[in-house]
mmCIF file of C-alpha atoms in Angstrom:
data_model
loop_
_atom_site.group_PDB
_atom_site.id
_atom_site.type_symbol
_atom_site.label_atom_id
_atom_site.label_comp_id
_atom_site.label_asym_id
_atom_site.label_seq_id
_atom_site.Cartn_x
_atom_site.Cartn_y
_atom_site.Cartn_z
ATOM 1 C CA HIS A 341 1.220 -8.198 12.878
ATOM 2 C CA TRP A 342 -0.704 -6.521 10.493
ATOM 3 C CA GLY A 343 -2.630 -3.742 12.381
ATOM 4 C CA ASN A 344 -5.960 -2.399 11.442
ATOM 5 C CA SER A 345 -7.868 -5.181 10.328
ATOM 6 C CA ILE A 346 -8.392 -4.966 6.669
ATOM 7 C CA GLU A 347 -12.276 -3.587 6.807
ATOM 8 C CA ASN A 348 -11.148 -1.267 8.987
ATOM 9 C CA GLN A 349 -8.598 -0.455 6.224
ATOM 10 C CA ILE A 350 -10.182 -0.089 2.844
ATOM 11 C CA THR A 351 -12.491 2.851 3.367
ATOM 12 C CA LYS A 352 -9.583 4.958 4.808
ATOM 13 C CA GLN A 353 -7.888 7.373 2.146
ATOM 14 C CA TYR A 354 -4.481 7.543 1.744
ATOM 15 C CA GLU A 355 -4.055 11.142 4.369
ATOM 16 C CA GLN A 356 -5.387 9.020 6.477
ATOM 17 C CA LEU A 357 -2.988 5.558 6.889
ATOM 18 C CA THR A 358 -1.045 5.093 9.910
ATOM 19 C CA GLU A 359 1.410 2.410 10.377
ATOM 20 C CA GLN A 360 -1.288 0.664 11.385
ATOM 21 C CA ASP A 361 -2.467 0.116 7.738
ATOM 22 C CA MET A 362 -0.202 -1.866 5.821
ATOM 23 C CA LEU A 363 -1.990 -3.800 3.838
ATOM 24 C CA ALA A 364 -4.536 -1.008 2.375
ATOM 25 C CA SER A 365 -1.318 0.791 2.256
ATOM 26 C CA GLU A 366 -0.119 -0.970 -0.047
ATOM 27 C CA THR A 367 -3.479 -0.451 -3.027
ATOM 28 C CA TYR A 368 -2.330 3.244 -2.944
ATOM 29 C CA ARG A 369 2.310 2.487 -3.221
ATOM 30 C CA VAL A 370 0.605 -0.102 -6.897
ATOM 31 C CA TYR A 371 -1.411 2.854 -7.637
ATOM 32 C CA PHE A 372 1.401 5.430 -7.479
ATOM 33 C CA SER A 373 3.385 3.277 -9.514
ATOM 34 C CA ALA A 374 1.844 3.837 -12.627
ATOM 35 C CA PHE A 375 3.377 7.473 -11.875
ATOM 36 C CA HIS A 376 6.718 7.067 -10.767
ATOM 37 C CA HIS A 377 7.794 3.986 -13.046
ATOM 38 C CA LYS A 378 9.860 2.792 -10.493
ATOM 39 C CA GLN A 379 10.452 -0.714 -9.960
ATOM 40 C CA MET A 380 9.114 -1.686 -6.175
ATOM 41 C CA ILE A 381 9.883 -5.027 -4.199
ATOM 42 C CA ASN A 382 6.486 -4.963 -2.865
ATOM 43 C CA GLY A 383 2.776 -4.731 -4.338
ATOM 44 C CA TYR A 384 -0.873 -5.638 -3.486
ATOM 45 C CA SER A 385 -2.783 -8.321 -5.213
ATOM 46 C CA GLY A 386 -5.630 -10.688 -3.576
ATOM 47 C CA PHE A 387 -3.054 -12.710 -2.450
ATOM 48 C CA PHE A 388 0.048 -11.817 -0.903
ATOM 49 C CA PRO A 389 3.185 -14.542 -2.008
ATOM 50 C CA GLU A 390 5.626 -15.773 1.414
ATOM 51 C CA SER A 391 8.139 -13.361 0.243
ATOM 52 C CA TYR A 392 5.677 -10.404 0.579
ATOM 53 C CA TYR A 393 6.008 -11.710 4.145
ATOM 54 C CA ASP A 394 9.243 -12.327 4.219
ATOM 55 C CA ASN A 395 9.890 -9.013 3.156
ATOM 56 C CA THR A 396 7.994 -7.221 5.630
ATOM 57 C CA LYS A 397 10.007 -9.383 8.379
ATOM 58 C CA ARG A 398 13.310 -7.902 6.771
ATOM 59 C CA LEU A 399 12.312 -4.712 6.828
ATOM 60 C CA ALA A 400 10.838 -4.729 10.058
ATOM 61 C CA SER A 401 14.032 -3.561 11.715
ATOM 62 C CA PHE A 402 14.586 -0.805 8.947
ATOM 63 C CA PRO A 403 17.418 0.979 8.727
ATOM 64 C CA SER A 404 19.050 -1.387 11.118
ATOM 65 C CA ASP A 405 21.943 -2.702 9.561
ATOM 66 C CA ASP A 406 20.640 -6.444 8.646
ATOM 67 C CA SER A 407 17.789 -4.653 6.904
ATOM 68 C CA ILE A 408 20.214 -2.204 4.948
ATOM 69 C CA ASN A 409 22.199 -5.285 3.812
ATOM 70 C CA TRP A 410 19.446 -7.332 2.691
ATOM 71 C CA LEU A 411 18.118 -4.583 0.515
ATOM 72 C CA ARG A 412 21.419 -3.864 -0.696
ATOM 73 C CA LEU A 413 21.754 -7.872 -1.698
ATOM 74 C CA GLN A 414 18.626 -7.269 -3.496
ATOM 75 C CA LYS A 415 20.029 -4.400 -5.923
ATOM 76 C CA ILE A 416 17.765 -1.935 -3.732
ATOM 77 C CA THR A 417 19.377 1.862 -3.854
ATOM 78 C CA TYR A 418 16.475 4.273 -3.002
ATOM 79 C CA ILE A 419 13.677 3.673 -0.639
ATOM 80 C CA VAL A 420 11.267 5.962 0.152
ATOM 81 C CA VAL A 421 9.614 6.604 3.866
ATOM 82 C CA HIS A 422 6.290 7.958 4.603
ATOM 83 C CA LEU A 423 7.202 9.471 7.936
ATOM 84 C CA TRP A 424 3.216 11.070 7.930
ATOM 85 C CA GLN A 425 1.737 7.163 8.686
ATOM 86 C CA TYR A 426 3.930 7.061 11.939
ATOM 87 C CA SER A 427 2.506 7.812 14.846
ATOM 88 C CA PRO A 428 4.397 11.264 16.630
ATOM 89 C CA GLU A 429 6.496 9.325 18.791
ATOM 90 C CA LYS A 430 7.302 6.950 16.498
ATOM 91 C CA ARG A 431 8.196 9.265 13.419
ATOM 92 C CA LYS A 432 10.387 11.683 15.626
ATOM 93 C CA ASP A 433 12.256 8.456 16.683
ATOM 94 C CA MET A 434 12.938 7.228 13.264
ATOM 95 C CA HIS A 435 13.569 10.631 11.375
ATOM 96 C CA THR A 436 16.663 10.893 14.047
ATOM 97 C CA THR A 437 17.322 7.023 13.177
ATOM 98 C CA LEU A 438 17.365 8.127 9.602
ATOM 99 C CA SER A 439 19.534 10.653 9.798
ATOM 100 C CA ASN A 440 22.229 9.589 11.927
ATOM 101 C CA ASN A 441 22.328 6.821 9.781
ATOM 102 C CA THR A 442 25.517 6.801 7.362
ATOM 103 C CA ARG A 443 24.626 4.131 5.337
ATOM 104 C CA LEU A 444 21.805 6.575 4.104
ATOM 105 C CA LYS A 445 22.150 9.394 2.070
ATOM 106 C CA LEU A 446 18.628 11.558 2.039
ATOM 107 C CA ALA A 447 17.904 11.890 -2.149
ATOM 108 C CA ASP A 448 14.637 13.667 -1.334
ATOM 109 C CA THR A 449 11.827 14.534 -0.008
ATOM 110 C CA PHE A 450 7.806 15.812 -0.526
ATOM 111 C CA GLU A 451 6.181 16.631 2.403
ATOM 112 C CA ASP A 452 7.139 14.382 4.496
ATOM 113 C CA ASP A 453 8.112 11.400 2.249
ATOM 114 C CA TYR A 454 11.626 11.095 2.337
ATOM 115 C CA VAL A 455 13.996 9.457 -0.424
ATOM 116 C CA TYR A 456 16.427 7.745 0.970
ATOM 117 C CA GLU A 457 19.659 6.173 -1.458
ATOM 118 C CA ILE A 458 21.486 3.366 -0.001
ATOM 119 C CA VAL A 459 25.193 4.805 0.142
ATOM 120 C CA GLN A 460 27.063 1.740 1.907
#
């Protein structure tokens, strides 16, 4: 499920994006990578390779043990969660789930963006 149609997504500013705007979110994430210079497993262009779809399927259950195991296999040590992009109900549930997950350690926060280190 890819959320809102791309036509509805492309006119939104970053602060307006929600969990339903997955494709448009990628354009901003790639843009911001020009500032943080960190390796990322996601990305955006006019073409989405099969690996992108595989990644989103594997991470749909994040922060499940299966998704964290897969991230570790990819040698990923940090993950950024943009909680503000979730609906208020999901945001609260996700925050609680992340806080209680012993495999993730909160490394930093930037307003409602959370950086977690994968520790196990």
